[in-house]
Amino acid sequence: MFSYRHAFHAGNHADVLKHTTLIALMKYLTQKDTALTVIDTHAGAGLYRLDGDYTETSGEAKDGVFRLFQKAEAPAGAPAAAATSVKKTKLAAPIVLCPALQAYVDILRGLNPQFAESGNPAHLKIYPGSPFIEQQFLSGRDKLKLFELHPTDYKSLSGNIEQLSVGRQVAVAREDGFEALKTFLPPPARRAMVLCDPSYEMKSDYGRVSVCMADALKRFATGTYVVWYPVIPRPEAHDLPRKLKTLAVKASRSWLNAVLTVKSSKLTTDEAGDVVRPGLPASGMFIINPPHTLKGELQLALPQMVALLGQDRNASFTLEHGG
Ligand code: SAM
């Protein structure tokens, strides 16, 4: 248990999908006057260094957030050919980002002033985890509840949140997020968004997600529930979106399922004849009770993610919805 550290994965293609969707959700849900409770059941460390040992060892951000800048138009105010440390492709025209992806880049700019000024991805040093993204959108009346079980990541998260000096608006607890969620539903002002983003390190996480979502819907049917999941050849992973869809349909709730594939899931062999695993080829975001604006935002963002993050001909997306 607990060998998973999100620092190895920070800024990968799955984070681009998850965090772009999260930003679109937070933007919409914090527009109303009534207080919003945001519950992040698996919060991680909150902030990650893209030039730190973990991220550099895994190199996953290279195929995520850094790849995005190879083909995207330079961020506003930055010289177009600023990506000095990133290999250039032969693409003729840069892609002008849709609003959801632009909002994602703007969050990165806000946390990396040198990057904001130069537009040079080599200056992109800090990557925000879900807690920092959520916190940025809160206003005085809103609350954020964060749960993280890993002792080291809990300590980092607590320290990172403390530096924001936001007092009791943000609460951090070293508790099991699946269990803790129950105690916060229904929320006081009857408006909530829940992000459930486990590591799926243990097979049991898949089952726990659907049980937790079923329970949450019973306690508070109108909350917005957001689940990230990996698309991998494992029966539990395959079943999870299907189970979530059944839950939503049975509860007469609308739902949306966005999947981003960046490469083939096939095993390959290297020059020495050794089998090479592809790493994570795809991931999905399942949202119950999505805001009506989300589908349109993702319809624009997903094809751009395919164009920007796709690694081979298998790169594609699907966007299903119902209810
Ligand atoms: N949501 C984060 C983000 O987007 O930046 C990433 C979270 S990471 C995928 C999952 C985290 O859940 C890990 O940091 C792991 O230690 C933590 N974790 C695992 N099981 C947990 C549980 N039952 N309750 C709370 N946290 C848990």
mmCIF file of N, CA, C and O and ligand atoms in Angstrom, residues 2 4 6 18-19 40-44 48 129-130 147-150 153 175-178 197-199 208, ligand 1:
data_model
loop_
_atom_site.group_PDB
_atom_site.id
_atom_site.type_symbol
_atom_site.label_atom_id
_atom_site.label_comp_id
_atom_site.label_asym_id
_atom_site.label_seq_id
_atom_site.Cartn_x
_atom_site.Cartn_y
_atom_site.Cartn_z
ATOM 1 N N PHE A 2 0.375 2.283 -0.677
ATOM 2 C CA PHE A 2 1.011 3.592 -0.620
ATOM 3 C C PHE A 2 2.388 3.701 -1.244
ATOM 4 O O PHE A 2 3.254 4.367 -0.735
ATOM 5 N N TYR A 4 2.285 4.659 -4.333
ATOM 6 C CA TYR A 4 1.938 5.682 -5.323
ATOM 7 C C TYR A 4 2.291 7.078 -4.811
ATOM 8 O O TYR A 4 1.937 7.454 -3.702
ATOM 9 N N HIS A 6 1.974 10.965 -6.444
ATOM 10 C CA HIS A 6 1.525 11.672 -7.652
ATOM 11 C C HIS A 6 2.643 12.507 -8.286
ATOM 12 O O HIS A 6 2.588 12.816 -9.479
ATOM 13 N N LYS A 18 -7.680 15.883 -16.698
ATOM 14 C CA LYS A 18 -8.358 16.045 -15.401
ATOM 15 C C LYS A 18 -8.415 17.515 -14.989
ATOM 16 O O LYS A 18 -9.469 18.026 -14.603
ATOM 17 N N HIS A 19 -7.295 18.193 -15.087
ATOM 18 C CA HIS A 19 -7.236 19.562 -14.568
ATOM 19 C C HIS A 19 -7.927 20.567 -15.496
ATOM 20 O O HIS A 19 -8.494 21.549 -15.028
ATOM 21 N N ASP A 40 -12.360 17.149 -2.067
ATOM 22 C CA ASP A 40 -11.369 16.453 -2.884
ATOM 23 C C ASP A 40 -10.944 15.229 -2.072
ATOM 24 O O ASP A 40 -10.191 15.347 -1.096
ATOM 25 N N THR A 41 -11.475 14.054 -2.446
ATOM 26 C CA THR A 41 -11.291 12.867 -1.583
ATOM 27 C C THR A 41 -9.863 12.317 -1.621
ATOM 28 O O THR A 41 -9.446 11.628 -0.705
ATOM 29 N N HIS A 42 -9.134 12.594 -2.693
ATOM 30 C CA HIS A 42 -7.761 12.094 -2.853
ATOM 31 C C HIS A 42 -6.919 13.262 -3.365
ATOM 32 O O HIS A 42 -6.720 13.412 -4.572
ATOM 33 N N ALA A 43 -6.432 14.068 -2.435
ATOM 34 C CA ALA A 43 -5.935 15.403 -2.811
ATOM 35 C C ALA A 43 -4.499 15.420 -3.340
ATOM 36 O O ALA A 43 -4.130 16.304 -4.103
ATOM 37 N N GLY A 44 -3.660 14.484 -2.905
ATOM 38 C CA GLY A 44 -2.243 14.542 -3.294
ATOM 39 C C GLY A 44 -1.516 15.621 -2.506
ATOM 40 O O GLY A 44 -1.987 16.069 -1.457
ATOM 41 N N TYR A 48 3.552 20.534 -7.163
ATOM 42 C CA TYR A 48 4.644 19.638 -7.569
ATOM 43 C C TYR A 48 5.697 20.440 -8.315
ATOM 44 O O TYR A 48 5.366 21.401 -9.011
ATOM 45 N N GLY A 129 -1.571 20.834 -8.277
ATOM 46 C CA GLY A 129 -2.460 19.684 -8.135
ATOM 47 C C GLY A 129 -3.892 20.172 -7.974
ATOM 48 O O GLY A 129 -4.152 21.388 -7.902
ATOM 49 N N SER A 130 -4.813 19.245 -7.873
ATOM 50 C CA SER A 130 -6.231 19.623 -7.812
ATOM 51 C C SER A 130 -6.549 20.591 -6.658
ATOM 52 O O SER A 130 -7.341 21.517 -6.855
ATOM 53 N N PHE A 147 -8.637 15.594 1.496
ATOM 54 C CA PHE A 147 -8.257 14.367 2.197
ATOM 55 C C PHE A 147 -7.071 13.727 1.499
ATOM 56 O O PHE A 147 -7.060 13.592 0.270
ATOM 57 N N GLU A 148 -6.075 13.345 2.300
ATOM 58 C CA GLU A 148 -4.888 12.697 1.742
ATOM 59 C C GLU A 148 -4.336 11.750 2.804
ATOM 60 O O GLU A 148 -4.076 12.154 3.932
ATOM 61 N N LEU A 149 -4.148 10.484 2.435
ATOM 62 C CA LEU A 149 -3.713 9.477 3.413
ATOM 63 C C LEU A 149 -2.195 9.300 3.496
ATOM 64 O O LEU A 149 -1.681 8.915 4.547
ATOM 65 N N HIS A 150 -1.498 9.537 2.401
ATOM 66 C CA HIS A 150 -0.052 9.277 2.433
ATOM 67 C C HIS A 150 0.629 10.268 3.395
ATOM 68 O O HIS A 150 0.466 11.483 3.242
ATOM 69 N N ASP A 153 2.795 13.000 1.626
ATOM 70 C CA ASP A 153 2.001 13.921 0.797
ATOM 71 C C ASP A 153 1.047 14.748 1.663
ATOM 72 O O ASP A 153 0.785 15.919 1.361
ATOM 73 N N GLU A 175 -7.197 11.501 6.294
ATOM 74 C CA GLU A 175 -8.282 10.530 6.481
ATOM 75 C C GLU A 175 -8.572 9.843 5.169
ATOM 76 O O GLU A 175 -8.214 10.351 4.102
ATOM 77 N N ASP A 176 -9.264 8.742 5.272
ATOM 78 C CA ASP A 176 -9.704 8.027 4.082
ATOM 79 C C ASP A 176 -10.806 8.858 3.398
ATOM 80 O O ASP A 176 -11.893 9.053 3.954
ATOM 81 N N GLY A 177 -10.513 9.337 2.214
ATOM 82 C CA GLY A 177 -11.447 10.227 1.512
ATOM 83 C C GLY A 177 -12.773 9.562 1.173
ATOM 84 O O GLY A 177 -13.820 10.213 1.175
ATOM 85 N N PHE A 178 -12.752 8.258 0.880
ATOM 86 C CA PHE A 178 -13.994 7.550 0.552
ATOM 87 C C PHE A 178 -14.962 7.600 1.741
ATOM 88 O O PHE A 178 -16.161 7.786 1.569
ATOM 89 N N ASP A 197 -10.399 11.090 -7.043
ATOM 90 C CA ASP A 197 -9.259 10.842 -7.935
ATOM 91 C C ASP A 197 -8.261 9.898 -7.269
ATOM 92 O O ASP A 197 -7.138 10.289 -6.945
ATOM 93 N N PRO A 198 -8.668 8.652 -7.035
ATOM 94 C CA PRO A 198 -7.761 7.719 -6.342
ATOM 95 C C PRO A 198 -6.581 7.327 -7.225
ATOM 96 O O PRO A 198 -6.597 7.572 -8.444
ATOM 97 N N SER A 199 -5.616 6.685 -6.616
ATOM 98 C CA SER A 199 -4.451 6.242 -7.387
ATOM 99 C C SER A 199 -4.733 4.909 -8.079
ATOM 100 O O SER A 199 -3.996 4.525 -8.972
ATOM 101 N N ARG A 208 -14.503 0.671 -4.631
ATOM 102 C CA ARG A 208 -14.786 1.689 -3.619
ATOM 103 C C ARG A 208 -15.324 2.966 -4.257
ATOM 104 O O ARG A 208 -16.160 3.653 -3.679
HETATM 105 N N1 SAM B 1 -6.118 14.740 -7.048
HETATM 106 C C1 SAM B 1 -4.684 14.977 -7.127
HETATM 107 C C2 SAM B 1 -4.404 15.959 -8.248
HETATM 108 O O1 SAM B 1 -5.122 15.962 -9.252
HETATM 109 O O2 SAM B 1 -3.476 16.754 -8.106
HETATM 110 C C3 SAM B 1 -3.911 13.708 -7.336
HETATM 111 C C4 SAM B 1 -4.266 12.607 -6.410
HETATM 112 S S1 SAM B 1 -3.378 11.112 -6.632
HETATM 113 C C5 SAM B 1 -3.987 10.508 -8.146
HETATM 114 C C6 SAM B 1 -4.168 10.085 -5.453
HETATM 115 C C7 SAM B 1 -3.782 10.402 -4.025
HETATM 116 O O3 SAM B 1 -4.673 9.713 -3.140
HETATM 117 C C8 SAM B 1 -2.391 9.963 -3.632
HETATM 118 O O4 SAM B 1 -1.685 11.068 -3.149
HETATM 119 C C9 SAM B 1 -2.601 8.916 -2.527
HETATM 120 O O5 SAM B 1 -1.627 8.969 -1.512
HETATM 121 C C10 SAM B 1 -3.956 9.310 -1.973
HETATM 122 N N2 SAM B 1 -4.758 8.233 -1.368
HETATM 123 C C11 SAM B 1 -4.749 6.903 -1.624
HETATM 124 N N3 SAM B 1 -5.763 6.294 -0.973
HETATM 125 C C12 SAM B 1 -6.439 7.269 -0.299
HETATM 126 C C13 SAM B 1 -7.623 7.290 0.511
HETATM 127 N N4 SAM B 1 -8.302 6.168 0.762
HETATM 128 N N5 SAM B 1 -8.040 8.464 1.018
HETATM 129 C C14 SAM B 1 -7.359 9.623 0.760
HETATM 130 N N6 SAM B 1 -6.245 9.662 -0.004
HETATM 131 C C15 SAM B 1 -5.797 8.516 -0.530
#
